PDB file of C-alpha atoms and ligand atoms in Angstrom:
ATOM      1  CA  MET A   2     115.127  79.859 115.016  1.00  0.00           C
ATOM      2  CA  LYS A   3     111.698  78.666 114.009  1.00  0.00           C
ATOM      3  CA  ALA A   4     110.234  79.959 110.764  1.00  0.00           C
ATOM      4  CA  VAL A   5     106.529  79.967 110.024  1.00  0.00           C
ATOM      5  CA  ALA A   6     105.419  80.698 106.490  1.00  0.00           C
ATOM      6  CA  ILE A   7     101.989  82.099 105.730  1.00  0.00           C
ATOM      7  CA  ILE A   8     101.231  81.976 102.034  1.00  0.00           C
ATOM      8  CA  VAL A   9      98.275  83.938 100.803  1.00  0.00           C
ATOM      9  CA  GLN A  10      96.972  83.531  97.275  1.00  0.00           C
ATOM     10  CA  GLY A  11      95.797  87.130  97.174  1.00  0.00           C
ATOM     11  CA  LYS A  12      95.255  89.327  94.145  1.00  0.00           C
ATOM     12  CA  PRO A  13      97.113  90.836  92.449  1.00  0.00           C
ATOM     13  CA  GLN A  14     100.125  88.909  93.715  1.00  0.00           C
ATOM     14  CA  GLN A  15     101.087  86.249  96.201  1.00  0.00           C
ATOM     15  CA  ILE A  16     102.130  87.680  99.522  1.00  0.00           C
ATOM     16  CA  LYS A  17     104.209  85.589 101.874  1.00  0.00           C
ATOM     17  CA  ALA A  18     105.201  86.624 105.394  1.00  0.00           C
ATOM     18  CA  ASN A  19     107.970  84.783 107.189  1.00  0.00           C
ATOM     19  CA  ILE A  20     107.975  85.229 110.924  1.00  0.00           C
ATOM     20  CA  SER A  21     111.193  84.143 112.601  1.00  0.00           C
ATOM     21  CA  TYR A  22     110.903  83.579 116.315  1.00  0.00           C
ATOM     22  CA  LEU A  23     113.782  83.558 118.753  1.00  0.00           C
ATOM     23  CA  GLN A  24     113.680  80.171 120.454  1.00  0.00           C
ATOM     24  CA  PRO A  25     111.864  80.592 123.814  1.00  0.00           C
ATOM     25  CA  ASN A  26     114.576  80.957 126.416  1.00  0.00           C
ATOM     26  CA  ASN A  27     112.961  82.343 129.557  1.00  0.00           C
ATOM     27  CA  GLN A  28     114.025  85.815 128.408  1.00  0.00           C
ATOM     28  CA  LEU A  29     111.361  87.429 130.611  1.00  0.00           C
ATOM     29  CA  ALA A  30     111.777  85.397 133.797  1.00  0.00           C
ATOM     30  CA  GLY A  31     111.071  87.648 136.781  1.00  0.00           C
ATOM     31  CA  LYS A  32     109.078  90.154 134.736  1.00  0.00           C
ATOM     32  CA  LYS A  33     105.599  91.072 135.934  1.00  0.00           C
ATOM     33  CA  VAL A  34     103.932  92.773 133.009  1.00  0.00           C
ATOM     34  CA  ILE A  35     100.699  94.731 132.576  1.00  0.00           C
ATOM     35  CA  ILE A  36      99.555  95.018 128.939  1.00  0.00           C
ATOM     36  CA  THR A  37      96.663  97.385 128.226  1.00  0.00           C
ATOM     37  CA  GLY A  38      94.549  96.246 125.293  1.00  0.00           C
ATOM     38  CA  GLY A  39      96.013  92.753 125.776  1.00  0.00           C
ATOM     39  CA  GLY A  40      92.774  90.910 125.036  1.00  0.00           C
ATOM     40  CA  ARG A  41      93.176  91.034 121.275  1.00  0.00           C
ATOM     41  CA  GLY A  42      95.287  92.295 118.402  1.00  0.00           C
ATOM     42  CA  LEU A  43      98.886  93.388 118.987  1.00  0.00           C
ATOM     43  CA  GLY A  44      98.448  93.361 122.757  1.00  0.00           C
ATOM     44  CA  PHE A  45      97.326  89.737 122.706  1.00  0.00           C
ATOM     45  CA  ALA A  46     100.296  88.706 120.520  1.00  0.00           C
ATOM     46  CA  MET A  47     102.642  90.412 122.999  1.00  0.00           C
ATOM     47  CA  ALA A  48     100.938  88.759 125.969  1.00  0.00           C
ATOM     48  CA  LYS A  49     101.284  85.330 124.349  1.00  0.00           C
ATOM     49  CA  LYS A  50     104.935  85.889 123.505  1.00  0.00           C
ATOM     50  CA  PHE A  51     105.781  87.258 126.953  1.00  0.00           C
ATOM     51  CA  VAL A  52     104.091  84.316 128.731  1.00  0.00           C
ATOM     52  CA  SER A  53     106.064  81.914 126.508  1.00  0.00           C
ATOM     53  CA  GLU A  54     109.217  83.706 127.696  1.00  0.00           C
ATOM     54  CA  GLY A  55     108.436  83.169 131.368  1.00  0.00           C
ATOM     55  CA  ALA A  56     106.755  86.474 132.264  1.00  0.00           C
ATOM     56  CA  ASP A  57     103.842  86.782 134.662  1.00  0.00           C
ATOM     57  CA  VAL A  58     101.369  88.768 132.529  1.00  0.00           C
ATOM     58  CA  LEU A  59      98.164  90.674 133.276  1.00  0.00           C
ATOM     59  CA  ILE A  60      96.083  91.824 130.315  1.00  0.00           C
ATOM     60  CA  ALA A  61      93.645  94.727 130.652  1.00  0.00           C
ATOM     61  CA  GLY A  62      90.857  96.213 128.572  1.00  0.00           C
ATOM     62  CA  ARG A  63      87.174  97.126 128.652  1.00  0.00           C
ATOM     63  CA  ASN A  64      85.650  93.862 127.463  1.00  0.00           C
ATOM     64  CA  GLU A  65      85.734  91.275 130.252  1.00  0.00           C
ATOM     65  CA  LYS A  66      84.513  88.421 128.032  1.00  0.00           C
ATOM     66  CA  THR A  67      87.390  88.923 125.587  1.00  0.00           C
ATOM     67  CA  LEU A  68      89.893  89.278 128.413  1.00  0.00           C
ATOM     68  CA  LYS A  69      88.724  86.076 130.095  1.00  0.00           C
ATOM     69  CA  ALA A  70      88.838  84.036 126.870  1.00  0.00           C
ATOM     70  CA  SER A  71      92.303  85.368 126.013  1.00  0.00           C
ATOM     71  CA  SER A  72      93.698  84.868 129.504  1.00  0.00           C
ATOM     72  CA  ASP A  73      92.363  81.276 129.564  1.00  0.00           C
ATOM     73  CA  GLU A  74      94.012  80.636 126.204  1.00  0.00           C
ATOM     74  CA  ILE A  75      97.496  81.798 127.166  1.00  0.00           C
ATOM     75  CA  GLY A  76      97.558  81.401 130.929  1.00  0.00           C
ATOM     76  CA  CYS A  77      97.690  84.919 132.317  1.00  0.00           C
ATOM     77  CA  LYS A  78      95.679  87.207 134.573  1.00  0.00           C
ATOM     78  CA  TYR A  79      93.269  89.946 133.567  1.00  0.00           C
ATOM     79  CA  LEU A  80      91.565  93.068 134.891  1.00  0.00           C
ATOM     80  CA  THR A  81      89.143  95.496 133.304  1.00  0.00           C
ATOM     81  CA  ILE A  82      90.167  99.081 132.711  1.00  0.00           C
ATOM     82  CA  ASN A  83      88.960 101.994 130.627  1.00  0.00           C
ATOM     83  CA  VAL A  84      92.122 103.912 129.778  1.00  0.00           C
ATOM     84  CA  SER A  85      89.999 106.967 128.924  1.00  0.00           C
ATOM     85  CA  ASP A  86      89.182 107.336 132.608  1.00  0.00           C
ATOM     86  CA  PRO A  87      92.260 108.244 134.695  1.00  0.00           C
ATOM     87  CA  THR A  88      90.173 108.269 137.887  1.00  0.00           C
ATOM     88  CA  GLU A  89      90.317 104.434 137.742  1.00  0.00           C
ATOM     89  CA  PHE A  90      94.098 104.173 137.524  1.00  0.00           C
ATOM     90  CA  SER A  91      95.151 104.222 141.132  1.00  0.00           C
ATOM     91  CA  THR A  92      92.644 101.482 142.027  1.00  0.00           C
ATOM     92  CA  PHE A  93      93.623  99.548 138.909  1.00  0.00           C
ATOM     93  CA  ILE A  94      97.335  99.499 139.797  1.00  0.00           C
ATOM     94  CA  ALA A  95      96.543  98.523 143.394  1.00  0.00           C
ATOM     95  CA  LYS A  96      94.318  95.634 142.223  1.00  0.00           C
ATOM     96  CA  ALA A  97      96.934  94.514 139.683  1.00  0.00           C
ATOM     97  CA  ALA A  98      99.623  94.541 142.388  1.00  0.00           C
ATOM     98  CA  THR A  99      97.452  92.365 144.630  1.00  0.00           C
ATOM     99  CA  LEU A 100      96.632  89.927 141.803  1.00  0.00           C
ATOM    100  CA  MET A 101     100.295  89.636 140.818  1.00  0.00           C
ATOM    101  CA  GLY A 102     101.681  89.425 144.333  1.00  0.00           C
ATOM    102  CA  GLY A 103     103.470  92.777 144.055  1.00  0.00           C
ATOM    103  CA  GLY A 104     106.651  93.491 142.128  1.00  0.00           C
ATOM    104  CA  ILE A 105     105.052  94.688 138.876  1.00  0.00           C
ATOM    105  CA  ASN A 106     107.994  95.944 136.835  1.00  0.00           C
ATOM    106  CA  VAL A 107     106.744  96.350 133.245  1.00  0.00           C
ATOM    107  CA  LEU A 108     103.886  98.385 131.751  1.00  0.00           C
ATOM    108  CA  VAL A 109     102.945  98.097 128.081  1.00  0.00           C
ATOM    109  CA  ASN A 110     100.751 101.019 126.950  1.00  0.00           C
ATOM    110  CA  ASN A 111      99.169  99.297 123.983  1.00  0.00           C
ATOM    111  CA  ALA A 112      95.417 100.129 124.194  1.00  0.00           C
ATOM    112  CA  GLY A 113      94.477 102.412 121.351  1.00  0.00           C
ATOM    113  CA  ILE A 114      91.822 103.378 118.853  1.00  0.00           C
ATOM    114  CA  SER A 115      91.879 104.784 115.351  1.00  0.00           C
ATOM    115  CA  LEU A 116      88.589 106.200 114.107  1.00  0.00           C
ATOM    116  CA  HIS A 117      89.750 106.339 110.476  1.00  0.00           C
ATOM    117  CA  GLU A 118      88.038 109.633 109.627  1.00  0.00           C
ATOM    118  CA  ALA A 119      87.923 109.696 105.829  1.00  0.00           C
ATOM    119  CA  ASN A 120      89.335 113.209 105.599  1.00  0.00           C
ATOM    120  CA  PHE A 121      90.162 116.396 107.508  1.00  0.00           C
ATOM    121  CA  PHE A 122      86.529 117.643 107.435  1.00  0.00           C
ATOM    122  CA  ASP A 123      85.232 114.415 108.996  1.00  0.00           C
ATOM    123  CA  VAL A 124      87.207 115.018 112.193  1.00  0.00           C
ATOM    124  CA  THR A 125      84.806 116.201 114.920  1.00  0.00           C
ATOM    125  CA  PRO A 126      85.443 117.387 118.472  1.00  0.00           C
ATOM    126  CA  ASP A 127      84.121 113.992 119.592  1.00  0.00           C
ATOM    127  CA  THR A 128      86.430 111.850 117.399  1.00  0.00           C
ATOM    128  CA  PHE A 129      89.315 114.167 118.288  1.00  0.00           C
ATOM    129  CA  ASP A 130      88.746 113.815 122.051  1.00  0.00           C
ATOM    130  CA  ARG A 131      88.140 110.069 121.988  1.00  0.00           C
ATOM    131  CA  GLN A 132      91.420 109.348 120.231  1.00  0.00           C
ATOM    132  CA  ILE A 133      93.427 111.792 122.342  1.00  0.00           C
ATOM    133  CA  ASN A 134      91.850 110.483 125.554  1.00  0.00           C
ATOM    134  CA  THR A 135      92.572 106.830 124.760  1.00  0.00           C
ATOM    135  CA  ASN A 136      95.910 106.911 122.956  1.00  0.00           C
ATOM    136  CA  LEU A 137      97.597 109.852 124.668  1.00  0.00           C
ATOM    137  CA  ARG A 138      95.900 111.100 127.832  1.00  0.00           C
ATOM    138  CA  GLY A 139      95.187 107.547 129.052  1.00  0.00           C
ATOM    139  CA  ALA A 140      98.729 106.341 128.363  1.00  0.00           C
ATOM    140  CA  PHE A 141     100.188 109.448 130.051  1.00  0.00           C
ATOM    141  CA  PHE A 142      98.221 109.174 133.286  1.00  0.00           C
ATOM    142  CA  LEU A 143      98.498 105.385 133.558  1.00  0.00           C
ATOM    143  CA  THR A 144     102.259 105.752 133.176  1.00  0.00           C
ATOM    144  CA  GLN A 145     102.263 108.460 135.837  1.00  0.00           C
ATOM    145  CA  GLU A 146     100.426 106.128 138.231  1.00  0.00           C
ATOM    146  CA  PHE A 147     102.722 103.224 137.337  1.00  0.00           C
ATOM    147  CA  ILE A 148     105.868 105.265 138.008  1.00  0.00           C
ATOM    148  CA  ARG A 149     104.391 106.366 141.344  1.00  0.00           C
ATOM    149  CA  HIS A 150     103.941 102.666 142.121  1.00  0.00           C
ATOM    150  CA  LEU A 151     107.532 101.819 141.065  1.00  0.00           C
ATOM    151  CA  LYS A 152     108.907 104.577 143.258  1.00  0.00           C
ATOM    152  CA  SER A 153     106.752 103.633 146.258  1.00  0.00           C
ATOM    153  CA  THR A 154     107.917 100.006 145.987  1.00  0.00           C
ATOM    154  CA  ASN A 155     111.521 100.973 145.197  1.00  0.00           C
ATOM    155  CA  THR A 156     111.393  98.886 142.005  1.00  0.00           C
ATOM    156  CA  SER A 157     113.240  99.627 138.764  1.00  0.00           C
ATOM    157  CA  GLY A 158     111.002  99.256 135.762  1.00  0.00           C
ATOM    158  CA  ASN A 159     110.434  99.198 132.070  1.00  0.00           C
ATOM    159  CA  ILE A 160     107.679 100.951 130.105  1.00  0.00           C
ATOM    160  CA  LEU A 161     106.881 100.149 126.509  1.00  0.00           C
ATOM    161  CA  PHE A 162     104.529 102.276 124.419  1.00  0.00           C
ATOM    162  CA  VAL A 163     102.888 101.045 121.249  1.00  0.00           C
ATOM    163  CA  SER A 164     103.262 104.022 118.964  1.00  0.00           C
ATOM    164  CA  SER A 165     102.849 103.844 115.184  1.00  0.00           C
ATOM    165  CA  GLU A 166     104.664 104.635 111.983  1.00  0.00           C
ATOM    166  CA  THR A 167     102.256 107.601 111.814  1.00  0.00           C
ATOM    167  CA  GLY A 168     104.347 109.084 114.635  1.00  0.00           C
ATOM    168  CA  ASP A 169     107.178 109.463 112.087  1.00  0.00           C
ATOM    169  CA  THR A 170     105.143 111.437 109.582  1.00  0.00           C
ATOM    170  CA  MET A 171     102.769 114.345 108.999  1.00  0.00           C
ATOM    171  CA  ASP A 172      99.064 113.815 109.570  1.00  0.00           C
ATOM    172  CA  TYR A 173      95.776 115.726 109.446  1.00  0.00           C
ATOM    173  CA  ARG A 174      93.867 113.353 111.727  1.00  0.00           C
ATOM    174  CA  PRO A 175      94.047 113.080 115.522  1.00  0.00           C
ATOM    175  CA  TYR A 176      95.262 109.466 115.490  1.00  0.00           C
ATOM    176  CA  GLY A 177      98.556 110.595 113.965  1.00  0.00           C
ATOM    177  CA  PHE A 178      98.874 113.482 116.422  1.00  0.00           C
ATOM    178  CA  THR A 179      98.513 111.062 119.341  1.00  0.00           C
ATOM    179  CA  LYS A 180     101.421 108.962 118.117  1.00  0.00           C
ATOM    180  CA  VAL A 181     103.709 111.963 117.488  1.00  0.00           C
ATOM    181  CA  ALA A 182     103.007 113.026 121.069  1.00  0.00           C
ATOM    182  CA  VAL A 183     103.596 109.486 122.345  1.00  0.00           C
ATOM    183  CA  ASN A 184     107.043 109.531 120.713  1.00  0.00           C
ATOM    184  CA  SER A 185     107.857 112.800 122.463  1.00  0.00           C
ATOM    185  CA  MET A 186     106.635 111.349 125.769  1.00  0.00           C
ATOM    186  CA  VAL A 187     108.804 108.232 125.343  1.00  0.00           C
ATOM    187  CA  GLN A 188     111.924 110.329 124.953  1.00  0.00           C
ATOM    188  CA  GLY A 189     110.980 112.809 127.679  1.00  0.00           C
ATOM    189  CA  LEU A 190     110.196 110.135 130.279  1.00  0.00           C
ATOM    190  CA  ALA A 191     113.232 108.051 129.368  1.00  0.00           C
ATOM    191  CA  TYR A 192     115.426 111.077 129.999  1.00  0.00           C
ATOM    192  CA  LEU A 193     113.602 112.145 133.140  1.00  0.00           C
ATOM    193  CA  PHE A 194     113.762 108.743 134.838  1.00  0.00           C
ATOM    194  CA  LYS A 195     117.089 107.365 133.617  1.00  0.00           C
ATOM    195  CA  LYS A 196     118.677 107.755 137.041  1.00  0.00           C
ATOM    196  CA  ASP A 197     115.784 105.809 138.617  1.00  0.00           C
ATOM    197  CA  GLY A 198     116.517 102.704 136.562  1.00  0.00           C
ATOM    198  CA  ILE A 199     113.327 103.141 134.552  1.00  0.00           C
ATOM    199  CA  ARG A 200     113.607 102.474 130.825  1.00  0.00           C
ATOM    200  CA  VAL A 201     111.015 103.817 128.376  1.00  0.00           C
ATOM    201  CA  ASN A 202     110.815 102.756 124.713  1.00  0.00           C
ATOM    202  CA  ALA A 203     108.260 102.263 121.962  1.00  0.00           C
ATOM    203  CA  VAL A 204     107.519  99.947 119.096  1.00  0.00           C
ATOM    204  CA  ALA A 205     105.985 101.776 116.150  1.00  0.00           C
ATOM    205  CA  PRO A 206     104.282  99.288 113.849  1.00  0.00           C
ATOM    206  CA  GLY A 207     103.368  99.756 110.228  1.00  0.00           C
ATOM    207  CA  VAL A 208      99.938  98.578 109.065  1.00  0.00           C
ATOM    208  CA  THR A 209      99.369  95.305 110.915  1.00  0.00           C
ATOM    209  CA  ALA A 210      96.601  92.694 110.745  1.00  0.00           C
ATOM    210  CA  SER A 211      94.104  93.351 113.579  1.00  0.00           C
ATOM    211  CA  ASP A 212      90.536  94.506 114.223  1.00  0.00           C
ATOM    212  CA  MET A 213      91.805  98.085 113.968  1.00  0.00           C
ATOM    213  CA  THR A 214      92.850  97.728 110.350  1.00  0.00           C
ATOM    214  CA  GLY A 215      90.447  94.966 109.332  1.00  0.00           C
ATOM    215  CA  PHE A 216      93.263  92.925 107.778  1.00  0.00           C
ATOM    216  CA  LYS A 217      93.258  89.244 108.760  1.00  0.00           C
ATOM    217  CA  ALA A 218      96.501  87.427 109.551  1.00  0.00           C
ATOM    218  CA  ASP A 219      95.292  84.453 107.502  1.00  0.00           C
ATOM    219  CA  GLY A 220      93.846  86.657 104.754  1.00  0.00           C
ATOM    220  CA  ASP A 221      95.352  88.635 101.915  1.00  0.00           C
ATOM    221  CA  LEU A 222      98.428  90.474 103.150  1.00  0.00           C
ATOM    222  CA  PHE A 223      98.805  92.465  99.934  1.00  0.00           C
ATOM    223  CA  ALA A 224      99.059  96.134 100.855  1.00  0.00           C
ATOM    224  CA  GLY A 225      98.092  97.844  97.623  1.00  0.00           C
ATOM    225  CA  GLU A 226      99.815 101.196  97.289  1.00  0.00           C
ATOM    226  CA  TYR A 227     101.518 100.741 100.644  1.00  0.00           C
ATOM    227  CA  GLY A 228     105.268 100.922  99.999  1.00  0.00           C
ATOM    228  CA  THR A 229     106.515  97.861 101.856  1.00  0.00           C
ATOM    229  CA  GLY A 230     104.274  95.595  99.826  1.00  0.00           C
ATOM    230  CA  ARG A 231     102.531  93.781 102.623  1.00  0.00           C
ATOM    231  CA  ILE A 232     100.639  94.015 105.887  1.00  0.00           C
ATOM    232  CA  TYR A 233     102.574  93.010 109.019  1.00  0.00           C
ATOM    233  CA  LEU A 234     101.563  90.399 111.553  1.00  0.00           C
ATOM    234  CA  PRO A 235     101.099  91.066 115.294  1.00  0.00           C
ATOM    235  CA  GLU A 236     103.632  88.328 116.097  1.00  0.00           C
ATOM    236  CA  GLU A 237     106.344  90.251 114.251  1.00  0.00           C
ATOM    237  CA  VAL A 238     105.759  93.307 116.426  1.00  0.00           C
ATOM    238  CA  ALA A 239     105.656  91.084 119.539  1.00  0.00           C
ATOM    239  CA  GLU A 240     109.192  89.787 118.817  1.00  0.00           C
ATOM    240  CA  THR A 241     110.584  93.333 118.825  1.00  0.00           C
ATOM    241  CA  ALA A 242     108.511  94.239 121.891  1.00  0.00           C
ATOM    242  CA  CYS A 243     109.892  91.209 123.730  1.00  0.00           C
ATOM    243  CA  PHE A 244     113.465  92.369 123.167  1.00  0.00           C
ATOM    244  CA  LEU A 245     112.648  95.862 124.471  1.00  0.00           C
ATOM    245  CA  VAL A 246     110.944  94.474 127.568  1.00  0.00           C
ATOM    246  CA  SER A 247     113.775  92.014 128.277  1.00  0.00           C
ATOM    247  CA  ASP A 248     117.036  92.765 130.068  1.00  0.00           C
ATOM    248  CA  ALA A 249     118.843  92.023 126.790  1.00  0.00           C
ATOM    249  CA  SER A 250     117.983  95.616 125.803  1.00  0.00           C
ATOM    250  CA  GLY A 251     119.230  96.950 129.156  1.00  0.00           C
ATOM    251  CA  CYS A 252     121.192  99.832 127.558  1.00  0.00           C
ATOM    252  CA  VAL A 253     118.279 100.937 125.336  1.00  0.00           C
ATOM    253  CA  SER A 254     115.971 103.730 126.500  1.00  0.00           C
ATOM    254  CA  GLY A 255     114.185 106.623 124.822  1.00  0.00           C
ATOM    255  CA  GLN A 256     114.036 104.746 121.512  1.00  0.00           C
ATOM    256  CA  ILE A 257     111.175 104.321 119.068  1.00  0.00           C
ATOM    257  CA  ILE A 258     111.684 101.164 117.039  1.00  0.00           C
ATOM    258  CA  THR A 259     109.649 101.370 113.860  1.00  0.00           C
ATOM    259  CA  CYS A 260     108.471  97.998 112.535  1.00  0.00           C
ATOM    260  CA  ASN A 261     107.728  98.758 108.895  1.00  0.00           C
ATOM    261  CA  ASN A 262     110.767  97.883 106.810  1.00  0.00           C
ATOM    262  CA  ALA A 263     111.923 101.484 106.303  1.00  0.00           C
ATOM    263  CA  GLN A 264     108.583 102.672 104.886  1.00  0.00           C
ATOM    264  CA  THR A 265     108.755 105.981 106.771  1.00  0.00           C
ATOM    265  CA  VAL A 266     112.499 106.599 106.568  1.00  0.00           C
ATOM    266  CA  ASN A 267     113.027 110.132 105.297  1.00  0.00           C
ATOM    267  CA  ALA A 268     115.094 109.189 102.244  1.00  0.00           C
ATOM    268  CA  ARG A 269     116.833 111.874 100.176  1.00  0.00           C
ATOM    269  CA  TRP A 270     116.307 109.858  97.049  1.00  0.00           C
ATOM    270  CA  LYS A 271     113.207 107.884  96.033  1.00  0.00           C
TER     271      LYS A 271
HETATM  272  N1  NAP B  19      97.086  97.495 113.694  1.00  0.00           N
HETATM  273  C1  NAP B  19      97.895  98.415 113.197  1.00  0.00           C
HETATM  274  O1  NAP B  19      98.096  98.532 111.962  1.00  0.00           O
HETATM  275  C2  NAP B  19      98.653  99.322 114.115  1.00  0.00           C
HETATM  276  C3  NAP B  19      99.709 100.079 113.561  1.00  0.00           C
HETATM  277  C4  NAP B  19     100.407 100.931 114.390  1.00  0.00           C
HETATM  278  C5  NAP B  19     100.088 101.031 115.725  1.00  0.00           C
HETATM  279  N2  NAP B  19      99.056 100.306 116.227  1.00  0.00           N
HETATM  280  C6  NAP B  19      98.754 100.471 117.651  1.00  0.00           C
HETATM  281  O2  NAP B  19      98.736  99.214 118.275  1.00  0.00           O
HETATM  282  C7  NAP B  19      97.873  99.267 119.415  1.00  0.00           C
HETATM  283  C8  NAP B  19      96.929  98.068 119.385  1.00  0.00           C
HETATM  284  O3  NAP B  19      96.161  98.173 118.191  1.00  0.00           O
HETATM  285  P1  NAP B  19      95.506  96.894 117.479  1.00  0.00           P
HETATM  286  O4  NAP B  19      95.790  97.024 116.045  1.00  0.00           O
HETATM  287  O5  NAP B  19      95.863  95.658 118.196  1.00  0.00           O
HETATM  288  O6  NAP B  19      93.984  97.279 117.682  1.00  0.00           O
HETATM  289  P2  NAP B  19      92.713  96.406 118.113  1.00  0.00           P
HETATM  290  O7  NAP B  19      92.826  95.036 117.595  1.00  0.00           O
HETATM  291  O8  NAP B  19      91.554  97.260 117.745  1.00  0.00           O
HETATM  292  O9  NAP B  19      92.845  96.321 119.706  1.00  0.00           O
HETATM  293  C9  NAP B  19      92.754  97.484 120.486  1.00  0.00           C
HETATM  294  C10 NAP B  19      92.898  97.092 121.930  1.00  0.00           C
HETATM  295  O10 NAP B  19      92.837  98.280 122.727  1.00  0.00           O
HETATM  296  C11 NAP B  19      91.862  98.095 123.746  1.00  0.00           C
HETATM  297  N3  NAP B  19      91.215  99.373 124.030  1.00  0.00           N
HETATM  298  C12 NAP B  19      90.700 100.272 123.164  1.00  0.00           C
HETATM  299  N4  NAP B  19      90.157 101.312 123.827  1.00  0.00           N
HETATM  300  C13 NAP B  19      90.342 101.063 125.140  1.00  0.00           C
HETATM  301  C14 NAP B  19      89.995 101.753 126.329  1.00  0.00           C
HETATM  302  N5  NAP B  19      89.344 102.934 126.319  1.00  0.00           N
HETATM  303  N6  NAP B  19      90.341 101.190 127.508  1.00  0.00           N
HETATM  304  C15 NAP B  19      90.986 100.019 127.560  1.00  0.00           C
HETATM  305  N7  NAP B  19      91.345  99.316 126.479  1.00  0.00           N
HETATM  306  C16 NAP B  19      91.006  99.832 125.281  1.00  0.00           C
HETATM  307  C17 NAP B  19      90.875  97.062 123.197  1.00  0.00           C
HETATM  308  O11 NAP B  19      90.287  96.325 124.243  1.00  0.00           O
HETATM  309  P3  NAP B  19      88.722  96.470 124.655  1.00  0.00           P
HETATM  310  O12 NAP B  19      87.950  96.638 123.405  1.00  0.00           O
HETATM  311  O13 NAP B  19      88.446  95.242 125.451  1.00  0.00           O
HETATM  312  O14 NAP B  19      88.683  97.672 125.520  1.00  0.00           O
HETATM  313  C18 NAP B  19      91.804  96.159 122.393  1.00  0.00           C
HETATM  314  O15 NAP B  19      92.343  95.163 123.213  1.00  0.00           O
HETATM  315  C19 NAP B  19      97.177 100.631 119.353  1.00  0.00           C
HETATM  316  O16 NAP B  19      97.809 101.529 120.217  1.00  0.00           O
HETATM  317  C20 NAP B  19      97.390 101.059 117.917  1.00  0.00           C
HETATM  318  O17 NAP B  19      97.375 102.452 117.764  1.00  0.00           O
HETATM  319  C21 NAP B  19      98.330  99.447 115.463  1.00  0.00           C
END
């Protein structure tokens, strides 16, 4: 085990995050993984971890410059995709299969947006549609195309969704609705395809340092009113994701693993 300590002298208290990594052990040898939104944030942390564990990884997103820089940094492949546009998906999977020499067996549906509407009355048809189209509709139809590909190549596979702790709770904004629906989809697809050797799970992070939240991994990780006391780091989520993508979790499917230290557990007592 390797422990890295990040100590932040933030106000009003010092926040320290210890990330413990499992020693790299080729846990993902033989895995060919597509990660949407892999150019930055949580997707990038997963891509880096998976490459270090021996996976062949392809990251995908809209911004080619970011994808190229990230793929150069960690040694993986990249392709552009707009997950809001399902008409691209069949071509995307075909191109990915060519780039990776066939045998793609893992899809990580990580690309997502949160438009942080300040309140219920700030939600518009446009913000509603954009979040649904990216986080839910895009993930649904890309998964549909990926499962078609698995079946046509007679390959067993593994699909990981990046949900959110908001999927565990009530919400009045579309972002939360997308993650509740993602959790339903994870369980439904896991059940539907269990006899095909296709596993489907999700990680559901709490508030994590990334462009989406504006928190910096090397900044103040104090989380104010937030119950767990600190902001999480993308590398912490990537460790859990790695387990779910690996064969070590071979008996796990239809599960949503929440990475927030019990913040959203429905406790009887407070
Ligand atoms: N950070 C958190 O606190 C947190 C908590 C719970 C869950 N999550 C989930 O974690 C996932 C990653 O979030 P993050 O925090 O890493 O956010 P981020 O830093 O803003 O990264 C979002 C990623 O999604 C990609 N993306 C967005 N729209 C896309 C589209 N239409 N087509 C293709 N790619 C698109 C972006 O790439 P391009 O810009 O290049 O397209 C980027 O790589 C999301 O699903 C989010 O809901 C995050």
